[in-house]
Protein backbone atom coordinates (compact mmCIF):
# COMPACT_ATOMS: atom_id res chain seq x y z
CA UNK A 1 0.00 0.00 0.00
CA UNK A 2 1.31 3.40 -0.94
CA UNK A 3 0.94 5.05 2.46
CA UNK A 4 3.56 7.46 3.82
CA UNK A 5 2.93 6.66 7.49
CA UNK A 6 2.83 2.88 6.88
CA UNK A 7 6.29 3.30 5.30
CA UNK A 8 7.51 5.31 8.30
CA UNK A 9 6.19 2.66 10.70
CA UNK A 10 7.94 -0.05 8.63
CA UNK A 11 11.19 1.94 8.74
CA UNK A 12 11.26 2.37 4.96
CA UNK A 13 11.21 6.15 5.42
CA UNK A 14 13.24 7.61 8.29
CA UNK A 15 11.55 9.39 11.19
CA UNK A 16 12.50 10.88 14.53
CA UNK A 17 10.86 8.21 16.67
CA UNK A 18 9.59 9.09 20.12
CA UNK A 19 7.78 5.90 21.11
CA UNK A 20 6.79 2.53 19.72
CA UNK A 21 4.89 -0.52 20.95
CA UNK A 22 3.04 -3.31 19.18
CA UNK A 23 0.07 -1.06 18.33
CA UNK A 24 1.25 2.54 18.31
CA UNK A 25 4.06 4.60 16.78
CA UNK A 26 4.96 8.21 17.69
CA UNK A 27 7.38 10.49 15.85
CA UNK A 28 8.18 14.17 15.45
CA UNK A 29 6.40 16.10 12.72
CA UNK A 30 8.73 17.06 9.86
CA UNK A 31 7.19 20.55 9.67
CA UNK A 32 6.62 21.53 13.29
CA UNK A 33 3.86 24.06 13.96
CA UNK A 34 4.89 24.58 17.59
CA UNK A 35 8.11 24.12 19.63
CA UNK A 36 6.87 20.58 20.39
CA UNK A 37 4.94 18.86 17.60
CA UNK A 38 4.72 15.11 17.25
CA UNK A 39 2.32 12.63 15.70
CA UNK A 40 0.84 9.50 17.26
CA UNK A 41 -0.49 6.88 14.86
CA UNK A 42 -1.90 3.36 14.98
CA UNK A 43 0.37 0.77 13.38
CA UNK A 44 -2.66 -0.70 11.62
CA UNK A 45 -3.64 1.27 8.54
CA UNK A 46 -6.77 3.33 9.19
CA UNK A 47 -7.23 5.98 6.54
CA UNK A 48 -8.66 8.65 8.84
CA UNK A 49 -10.87 9.51 11.82
CA UNK A 50 -13.96 8.75 9.73
CA UNK A 51 -12.85 5.11 9.43
CA UNK A 52 -12.67 4.41 13.16
CA UNK A 53 -14.98 1.53 14.11
CA UNK A 54 -15.34 -1.27 16.68
CA UNK A 55 -12.19 -2.96 15.32
CA UNK A 56 -10.08 0.11 15.98
CA UNK A 57 -11.57 1.35 19.27
CA UNK A 58 -8.92 -0.35 21.38
CA UNK A 59 -5.96 1.14 19.53
CA UNK A 60 -7.54 4.60 19.42
CA UNK A 61 -8.01 4.45 23.20
CA UNK A 62 -4.41 3.33 23.58
CA UNK A 63 -3.20 6.28 21.50
CA UNK A 64 -4.67 8.64 24.10
CA UNK A 65 -2.94 6.87 26.97
CA UNK A 66 0.35 6.99 25.00
CA UNK A 67 -0.19 10.74 24.49
CA UNK A 68 -0.70 11.25 28.25
CA UNK A 69 2.44 9.21 28.95
CA UNK A 70 4.55 11.14 26.42
CA UNK A 71 3.23 14.48 27.70
CA UNK A 72 4.48 13.52 31.18
CA UNK A 73 7.80 12.32 29.79
CA UNK A 74 8.28 15.55 27.78
CA UNK A 75 7.14 17.63 30.78
CA UNK A 76 4.31 19.35 28.97
CA UNK A 77 2.75 20.38 32.27
CA UNK A 78 1.85 23.85 30.94
CA UNK A 79 -0.52 22.18 28.49
CA UNK A 80 -0.79 20.80 25.02
CA UNK A 81 -3.30 20.30 22.22
CA UNK A 82 -4.32 17.08 20.48
CA UNK A 83 -5.65 17.51 16.94
CA UNK A 84 -6.88 15.12 14.31
CA UNK A 85 -7.82 16.44 10.90
CA UNK A 86 -10.40 14.69 8.76
CA UNK A 87 -10.86 15.05 5.02
CA UNK A 88 -10.18 17.93 2.70
CA UNK A 89 -11.94 20.73 4.57
CA UNK A 90 -10.66 19.35 7.87
CA UNK A 91 -7.10 19.81 6.61
CA UNK A 92 -6.08 16.15 6.39
CA UNK A 93 -3.14 15.67 4.01
CA UNK A 94 -1.95 12.16 4.92
CA UNK A 95 -4.41 9.27 4.61
CA UNK A 96 -3.35 7.35 7.71
CA UNK A 97 -5.03 8.25 11.01
CA UNK A 98 -2.78 10.47 13.12
CA UNK A 99 -3.09 12.63 16.21
CA UNK A 100 -1.02 15.81 16.31
CA UNK A 101 0.30 16.81 19.72
CA UNK A 102 1.30 20.48 19.89
CA UNK A 103 2.89 22.29 22.81
CA UNK A 104 5.42 24.88 23.87
CA UNK A 105 3.55 28.03 22.95
CA UNK A 106 0.15 29.63 23.44
CA UNK A 107 -2.19 27.91 20.98
CA UNK A 108 -4.98 30.07 19.66
CA UNK A 109 -8.64 29.10 19.80
CA UNK A 110 -10.64 28.71 17.66
CA UNK A 111 -8.17 27.32 15.13
CA UNK A 112 -7.96 29.06 11.76
P1 LIG B 1 -2.42 16.38 8.33
O1 LIG B 1 -2.21 17.60 7.47
O2 LIG B 1 -3.28 16.58 9.51
O3 LIG B 1 -2.82 15.18 7.48
O4 LIG B 1 -1.00 16.07 8.95
C1 LIG B 1 0.02 15.47 8.25
C2 LIG B 1 1.28 15.86 8.97
O5 LIG B 1 2.31 14.97 8.57
C3 LIG B 1 1.78 17.28 8.65
O6 LIG B 1 1.87 18.03 9.87
C4 LIG B 1 3.14 17.05 8.01
O7 LIG B 1 4.08 18.03 8.36
C5 LIG B 1 3.52 15.68 8.55
N1 LIG B 1 4.46 14.92 7.73
C6 LIG B 1 4.43 14.75 6.39
N2 LIG B 1 5.46 13.98 6.00
C7 LIG B 1 6.15 13.64 7.13
C8 LIG B 1 7.32 12.88 7.39
N3 LIG B 1 7.99 12.26 6.42
N4 LIG B 1 7.74 12.76 8.67
C9 LIG B 1 7.07 13.39 9.67
N5 LIG B 1 5.96 14.12 9.50
C10 LIG B 1 5.51 14.26 8.24
ZN1 LIG C 1 -0.99 3.65 6.36
Tab-separated table of N, CA and C and ligand atoms in Angstrom:
chain	number	residue	atom	x	y	z
A	1	UNK	N	0.855	-1.200	0.000
A	1	UNK	CA	0.000	0.000	0.000
A	1	UNK	C	0.886	1.244	0.000
A	2	UNK	N	0.488	2.211	-0.795
A	2	UNK	CA	1.306	3.402	-0.939
A	2	UNK	C	0.913	4.432	0.120
A	3	UNK	N	1.327	4.164	1.356
A	3	UNK	CA	0.941	5.052	2.457
A	3	UNK	C	2.200	5.545	3.159
A	4	UNK	N	2.361	6.851	3.222
A	4	UNK	CA	3.557	7.457	3.822
A	4	UNK	C	3.787	6.981	5.258
A	5	UNK	N	2.722	7.005	6.082
A	5	UNK	CA	2.934	6.658	7.489
A	5	UNK	C	3.128	5.151	7.664
A	6	UNK	N	2.528	4.315	6.823
A	6	UNK	CA	2.827	2.877	6.881
A	6	UNK	C	4.315	2.660	6.582
A	7	UNK	N	4.862	3.427	5.642
A	7	UNK	CA	6.292	3.296	5.304
A	7	UNK	C	7.172	3.787	6.453
A	8	UNK	N	6.753	4.834	7.128
A	8	UNK	CA	7.512	5.313	8.299
A	8	UNK	C	7.486	4.252	9.399
A	9	UNK	N	6.321	3.684	9.657
A	9	UNK	CA	6.191	2.656	10.702
A	9	UNK	C	7.075	1.459	10.362
A	10	UNK	N	7.132	1.101	9.075
A	10	UNK	CA	7.938	-0.054	8.631
A	10	UNK	C	9.428	0.280	8.570
A	11	UNK	N	9.780	1.545	8.789
A	11	UNK	CA	11.190	1.938	8.744
A	11	UNK	C	11.723	2.159	7.335
A	12	UNK	N	10.823	2.167	6.358
A	12	UNK	CA	11.261	2.372	4.958
A	12	UNK	C	11.550	3.844	4.692
A	13	UNK	N	10.936	4.711	5.477
A	13	UNK	CA	11.209	6.151	5.416
A	13	UNK	C	11.633	6.550	6.827
A	14	UNK	N	12.750	7.282	6.949
A	14	UNK	CA	13.241	7.613	8.291
A	14	UNK	C	12.317	8.576	9.036
A	15	UNK	N	12.322	8.461	10.359
A	15	UNK	CA	11.549	9.386	11.191
A	15	UNK	C	12.281	9.557	12.508
A	16	UNK	N	11.948	10.635	13.200
A	16	UNK	CA	12.501	10.885	14.535
A	16	UNK	C	11.545	10.260	15.531
A	17	UNK	N	11.798	8.990	15.850
A	17	UNK	CA	10.861	8.209	16.671
A	17	UNK	C	10.900	8.642	18.134
A	18	UNK	N	9.722	8.728	18.713
A	18	UNK	CA	9.589	9.089	20.125
A	18	UNK	C	9.174	7.879	20.952
A	19	UNK	N	8.365	7.020	20.360
A	19	UNK	CA	7.784	5.901	21.108
A	19	UNK	C	7.264	4.866	20.124
A	20	UNK	N	7.361	3.605	20.543
A	20	UNK	CA	6.787	2.526	19.723
A	20	UNK	C	6.387	1.371	20.618
A	21	UNK	N	5.225	0.787	20.362
A	21	UNK	CA	4.892	-0.516	20.953
A	21	UNK	C	4.217	-1.340	19.859
A	22	UNK	N	3.569	-2.430	20.221
A	22	UNK	CA	3.036	-3.311	19.176
A	22	UNK	C	1.872	-2.686	18.386
A	23	UNK	N	1.258	-1.653	18.967
A	23	UNK	CA	0.073	-1.064	18.326
A	23	UNK	C	0.256	0.367	17.840
A	24	UNK	N	1.183	1.072	18.459
A	24	UNK	CA	1.251	2.537	18.308
A	24	UNK	C	2.670	2.966	17.970
A	25	UNK	N	2.766	4.026	17.149
A	25	UNK	CA	4.064	4.603	16.777
A	25	UNK	C	3.947	6.118	16.932
A	26	UNK	N	4.963	6.749	17.519
A	26	UNK	CA	4.960	8.212	17.687
A	26	UNK	C	6.268	8.780	17.181
A	27	UNK	N	6.183	9.888	16.454
A	27	UNK	CA	7.380	10.489	15.852
A	27	UNK	C	7.168	11.983	15.674
A	28	UNK	N	8.274	12.714	15.598
A	28	UNK	CA	8.184	14.172	15.450
A	28	UNK	C	7.721	14.546	14.050
A	29	UNK	N	6.880	15.592	14.005
A	29	UNK	CA	6.404	16.099	12.716
A	29	UNK	C	7.561	16.769	11.977
A	30	UNK	N	7.639	16.538	10.678
A	30	UNK	CA	8.733	17.057	9.856
A	30	UNK	C	8.613	18.576	9.655
A	31	UNK	N	7.418	19.114	9.849
A	31	UNK	CA	7.185	20.554	9.669
A	31	UNK	C	6.489	21.093	10.914
A	32	UNK	N	7.262	21.221	12.003
A	32	UNK	CA	6.617	21.534	13.294
A	32	UNK	C	5.884	22.871	13.294
A	33	UNK	N	4.698	22.860	13.862
A	33	UNK	CA	3.862	24.065	13.961
A	33	UNK	C	3.906	24.664	15.363
A	34	UNK	N	4.723	24.103	16.216
A	34	UNK	CA	4.892	24.577	17.594
A	34	UNK	C	6.253	24.045	18.058
A	35	UNK	N	6.804	24.616	19.153
A	35	UNK	CA	8.110	24.120	19.633
A	35	UNK	C	8.128	22.603	19.855
A	36	UNK	N	7.015	22.052	20.316
A	36	UNK	CA	6.868	20.578	20.387
A	36	UNK	C	5.721	20.195	19.461
A	37	UNK	N	5.987	19.319	18.524
A	37	UNK	CA	4.942	18.855	17.598
A	37	UNK	C	5.285	17.445	17.163
A	38	UNK	N	4.513	16.502	17.682
A	38	UNK	CA	4.721	15.113	17.254
A	38	UNK	C	3.393	14.481	16.860
A	39	UNK	N	3.486	13.341	16.205
A	39	UNK	CA	2.317	12.627	15.695
A	39	UNK	C	2.246	11.258	16.354
A	40	UNK	N	1.042	10.838	16.698
A	40	UNK	CA	0.842	9.502	17.261
A	40	UNK	C	-0.122	8.766	16.340
A	41	UNK	N	0.293	7.604	15.881
A	41	UNK	CA	-0.489	6.881	14.861
A	41	UNK	C	-0.667	5.419	15.257
A	42	UNK	N	-1.760	4.812	14.812
A	42	UNK	CA	-1.895	3.362	14.983
A	42	UNK	C	-0.996	2.664	13.967
A	43	UNK	N	-0.429	1.521	14.357
A	43	UNK	CA	0.373	0.770	13.381
A	43	UNK	C	-0.518	0.181	12.291
A	44	UNK	N	-1.753	-0.185	12.655
A	44	UNK	CA	-2.655	-0.703	11.622
A	44	UNK	C	-3.092	0.459	10.733
A	45	UNK	N	-3.230	0.195	9.445
A	45	UNK	CA	-3.640	1.274	8.545
A	45	UNK	C	-5.122	1.567	8.709
A	46	UNK	N	-5.391	2.800	9.149
A	46	UNK	CA	-6.767	3.325	9.192
A	46	UNK	C	-6.666	4.642	8.443
A	47	UNK	N	-7.493	4.850	7.440
A	47	UNK	CA	-7.227	5.980	6.544
A	47	UNK	C	-7.579	7.345	7.143
A	48	UNK	N	-8.352	7.370	8.207
A	48	UNK	CA	-8.656	8.654	8.844
A	48	UNK	C	-9.645	8.478	9.975
A	49	UNK	N	-9.944	9.569	10.689
A	49	UNK	CA	-10.873	9.508	11.821
A	49	UNK	C	-12.237	8.978	11.429
A	50	UNK	N	-12.635	9.198	10.175
A	50	UNK	CA	-13.961	8.749	9.733
A	50	UNK	C	-14.013	7.243	9.491
A	51	UNK	N	-12.867	6.573	9.620
A	51	UNK	CA	-12.845	5.114	9.430
A	51	UNK	C	-12.681	4.367	10.747
A	52	UNK	N	-12.760	5.069	11.855
A	52	UNK	CA	-12.666	4.408	13.160
A	52	UNK	C	-13.957	3.624	13.404
A	53	UNK	N	-13.800	2.361	13.829
A	53	UNK	CA	-14.976	1.534	14.109
A	53	UNK	C	-14.669	0.604	15.283
A	54	UNK	N	-15.522	-0.392	15.515
A	54	UNK	CA	-15.336	-1.271	16.677
A	54	UNK	C	-13.964	-1.957	16.632
A	55	UNK	N	-13.471	-2.241	15.428
A	55	UNK	CA	-12.187	-2.961	15.320
A	55	UNK	C	-10.996	-2.090	15.740
A	56	UNK	N	-11.201	-0.781	15.678
A	56	UNK	CA	-10.077	0.110	15.982
A	56	UNK	C	-10.231	0.868	17.301
A	57	UNK	N	-11.345	0.612	18.021
A	57	UNK	CA	-11.574	1.346	19.271
A	57	UNK	C	-10.452	1.155	20.276
A	58	UNK	N	-9.947	-0.065	20.368
A	58	UNK	CA	-8.920	-0.350	21.379
A	58	UNK	C	-7.653	0.447	21.101
A	59	UNK	N	-7.215	0.444	19.838
A	59	UNK	CA	-5.959	1.138	19.530
A	59	UNK	C	-6.130	2.656	19.637
A	60	UNK	N	-7.306	3.151	19.296
A	60	UNK	CA	-7.536	4.603	19.416
A	60	UNK	C	-7.498	5.004	20.896
A	61	UNK	N	-8.089	4.186	21.752
A	61	UNK	CA	-8.010	4.447	23.198
A	61	UNK	C	-6.563	4.424	23.670
A	62	UNK	N	-5.811	3.452	23.173
A	62	UNK	CA	-4.406	3.334	23.581
A	62	UNK	C	-3.602	4.555	23.159
A	63	UNK	N	-3.911	5.084	21.975
A	63	UNK	CA	-3.202	6.281	21.500
A	63	UNK	C	-3.323	7.398	22.538
A	64	UNK	N	-4.503	7.553	23.130
A	64	UNK	CA	-4.666	8.638	24.104
A	64	UNK	C	-3.911	8.368	25.397
A	65	UNK	N	-3.752	7.104	25.779
A	65	UNK	CA	-2.939	6.866	26.974
A	65	UNK	C	-1.462	7.044	26.651
A	66	UNK	N	-1.045	6.740	25.414
A	66	UNK	CA	0.347	6.991	24.999
A	66	UNK	C	0.604	8.509	24.988
A	67	UNK	N	-0.360	9.277	24.512
A	67	UNK	CA	-0.194	10.740	24.495
A	67	UNK	C	-0.006	11.261	25.929
A	68	UNK	N	-0.828	10.793	26.853
A	68	UNK	CA	-0.699	11.254	28.250
A	68	UNK	C	0.665	10.868	28.816
A	69	UNK	N	1.140	9.676	28.480
A	69	UNK	CA	2.443	9.212	28.954
A	69	UNK	C	3.571	10.061	28.364
A	70	UNK	N	3.498	10.330	27.064
A	70	UNK	CA	4.554	11.135	26.416
A	70	UNK	C	4.523	12.577	26.925
A	71	UNK	N	3.331	13.106	27.181
A	71	UNK	CA	3.229	14.477	27.698
A	71	UNK	C	3.921	14.578	29.054
A	72	UNK	N	3.779	13.545	29.880
A	72	UNK	CA	4.484	13.522	31.176
A	72	UNK	C	5.980	13.453	30.945
A	73	UNK	N	6.367	12.535	30.062
A	73	UNK	CA	7.798	12.323	29.786
A	73	UNK	C	8.455	13.608	29.250
A	74	UNK	N	7.736	14.319	28.392
A	74	UNK	CA	8.284	15.547	27.785
A	74	UNK	C	8.009	16.788	28.639
A	75	UNK	N	7.412	16.544	29.809
A	75	UNK	CA	7.143	17.626	30.780
A	75	UNK	C	6.295	18.761	30.180
A	76	UNK	N	5.203	18.361	29.576
A	76	UNK	CA	4.312	19.351	28.970
A	76	UNK	C	3.269	19.819	29.983
A	77	UNK	N	3.712	20.079	31.205
A	77	UNK	CA	2.750	20.383	32.273
A	77	UNK	C	2.019	21.706	32.054
A	78	UNK	N	2.558	22.585	31.206
A	78	UNK	CA	1.852	23.851	30.937
A	78	UNK	C	0.679	23.644	29.976
A	79	UNK	N	0.616	22.487	29.348
A	79	UNK	CA	-0.519	22.182	28.487
A	79	UNK	C	-0.100	21.797	27.085
A	80	UNK	N	-1.039	21.229	26.395
A	80	UNK	CA	-0.790	20.800	25.017
A	80	UNK	C	-2.126	20.658	24.313
A	81	UNK	N	-2.074	20.485	23.006
A	81	UNK	CA	-3.295	20.296	22.221
A	81	UNK	C	-3.167	19.034	21.384
A	82	UNK	N	-4.255	18.267	21.329
A	82	UNK	CA	-4.321	17.076	20.481
A	82	UNK	C	-5.288	17.387	19.346
A	83	UNK	N	-4.839	17.174	18.117
A	83	UNK	CA	-5.651	17.515	16.944
A	83	UNK	C	-5.662	16.342	15.980
A	84	UNK	N	-6.840	16.036	15.451
A	84	UNK	CA	-6.883	15.117	14.312
A	84	UNK	C	-7.721	15.760	13.215
A	85	UNK	N	-7.151	15.829	12.040
A	85	UNK	CA	-7.815	16.439	10.899
A	85	UNK	C	-8.494	15.348	10.079
A	86	UNK	N	-9.661	15.685	9.531
A	86	UNK	CA	-10.401	14.693	8.758
A	86	UNK	C	-10.850	15.273	7.427
A	87	UNK	N	-10.399	14.669	6.360
A	87	UNK	CA	-10.865	15.046	5.023
A	87	UNK	C	-10.304	16.383	4.561
A	88	UNK	N	-10.734	16.750	3.366
A	88	UNK	CA	-10.180	17.926	2.703
A	88	UNK	C	-10.423	19.223	3.499
A	89	UNK	N	-11.662	19.470	3.862
A	89	UNK	CA	-11.942	20.729	4.572
A	89	UNK	C	-11.427	20.691	6.002
A	90	UNK	N	-11.239	19.491	6.529
A	90	UNK	CA	-10.659	19.354	7.870
A	90	UNK	C	-9.156	19.508	7.873
A	91	UNK	N	-8.544	19.585	6.685
A	91	UNK	CA	-7.096	19.812	6.609
A	91	UNK	C	-6.245	18.555	6.645
A	92	UNK	N	-6.859	17.398	6.387
A	92	UNK	CA	-6.085	16.150	6.386
A	92	UNK	C	-5.297	16.020	5.084
A	93	UNK	N	-3.977	15.821	5.203
A	93	UNK	CA	-3.142	15.665	4.005
A	93	UNK	C	-2.527	14.275	3.884
A	94	UNK	N	-2.503	13.526	4.972
A	94	UNK	CA	-1.946	12.165	4.923
A	94	UNK	C	-3.068	11.190	5.293
A	95	UNK	N	-3.289	10.203	4.438
A	95	UNK	CA	-4.409	9.274	4.605
A	95	UNK	C	-4.113	8.090	5.501
A	96	UNK	N	-3.551	8.369	6.676
A	96	UNK	CA	-3.346	7.354	7.714
A	96	UNK	C	-3.615	8.080	9.028
A	97	UNK	N	-4.596	7.586	9.776
A	97	UNK	CA	-5.026	8.247	11.011
A	97	UNK	C	-3.836	8.696	11.856
A	98	UNK	N	-3.860	9.964	12.268
A	98	UNK	CA	-2.778	10.473	13.118
A	98	UNK	C	-3.314	11.560	14.029
A	99	UNK	N	-2.760	11.615	15.218
A	99	UNK	CA	-3.094	12.629	16.209
A	99	UNK	C	-1.892	13.533	16.383
A	100	UNK	N	-2.076	14.822	16.079
A	100	UNK	CA	-1.023	15.805	16.311
A	100	UNK	C	-1.014	16.143	17.802
A	101	UNK	N	0.164	16.259	18.377
A	101	UNK	CA	0.303	16.811	19.725
A	101	UNK	C	1.193	18.043	19.622
A	102	UNK	N	0.612	19.188	20.022
A	102	UNK	CA	1.298	20.475	19.886
A	102	UNK	C	1.457	21.098	21.265
A	103	UNK	N	2.627	21.681	21.501
A	103	UNK	CA	2.887	22.293	22.810
A	103	UNK	C	4.050	23.252	22.703
A	104	UNK	N	4.246	24.022	23.790
A	104	UNK	CA	5.422	24.877	23.872
A	104	UNK	C	5.154	26.317	23.501
A	105	UNK	N	3.927	26.636	23.186
A	105	UNK	CA	3.553	28.030	22.952
A	105	UNK	C	2.048	28.165	23.230
A	106	UNK	N	1.589	29.414	23.294
A	106	UNK	CA	0.149	29.632	23.440
A	106	UNK	C	-0.544	29.267	22.135
A	107	UNK	N	-1.503	28.372	22.199
A	107	UNK	CA	-2.191	27.908	20.985
A	107	UNK	C	-3.521	28.649	20.905
A	108	UNK	N	-3.773	29.263	19.769
A	108	UNK	CA	-4.982	30.075	19.662
A	108	UNK	C	-6.224	29.193	19.533
A	109	UNK	N	-7.336	29.772	19.942
A	109	UNK	CA	-8.636	29.097	19.803
A	109	UNK	C	-9.696	30.117	19.445
A	110	UNK	N	-10.565	29.911	18.493
A	110	UNK	CA	-10.637	28.707	17.661
A	110	UNK	C	-9.527	28.655	16.628
A	111	UNK	N	-9.212	27.454	16.131
A	111	UNK	CA	-8.169	27.320	15.130
A	111	UNK	C	-8.607	27.985	13.816
A	112	UNK	N	-7.642	28.379	13.016
A	112	UNK	CA	-7.962	29.058	11.756
A	112	UNK	C	-8.467	28.117	10.692
B	1	LIG	P1	-2.419	16.380	8.329
B	1	LIG	O1	-2.209	17.598	7.469
B	1	LIG	O2	-3.284	16.578	9.510
B	1	LIG	O3	-2.823	15.182	7.481
B	1	LIG	O4	-1.004	16.072	8.947
B	1	LIG	C1	0.023	15.471	8.252
B	1	LIG	C2	1.284	15.855	8.970
B	1	LIG	O5	2.314	14.971	8.565
B	1	LIG	C3	1.778	17.277	8.647
B	1	LIG	O6	1.872	18.027	9.866
B	1	LIG	C4	3.145	17.049	8.013
B	1	LIG	O7	4.082	18.027	8.365
B	1	LIG	C5	3.521	15.681	8.548
B	1	LIG	N1	4.460	14.922	7.733
B	1	LIG	C6	4.434	14.752	6.390
B	1	LIG	N2	5.464	13.978	5.996
B	1	LIG	C7	6.150	13.642	7.126
B	1	LIG	C8	7.317	12.877	7.393
B	1	LIG	N3	7.989	12.260	6.416
B	1	LIG	N4	7.736	12.765	8.671
B	1	LIG	C9	7.067	13.394	9.670
B	1	LIG	N5	5.960	14.117	9.499
B	1	LIG	C10	5.513	14.259	8.241
B	2	LIG	ZN1	-0.989	3.649	6.361
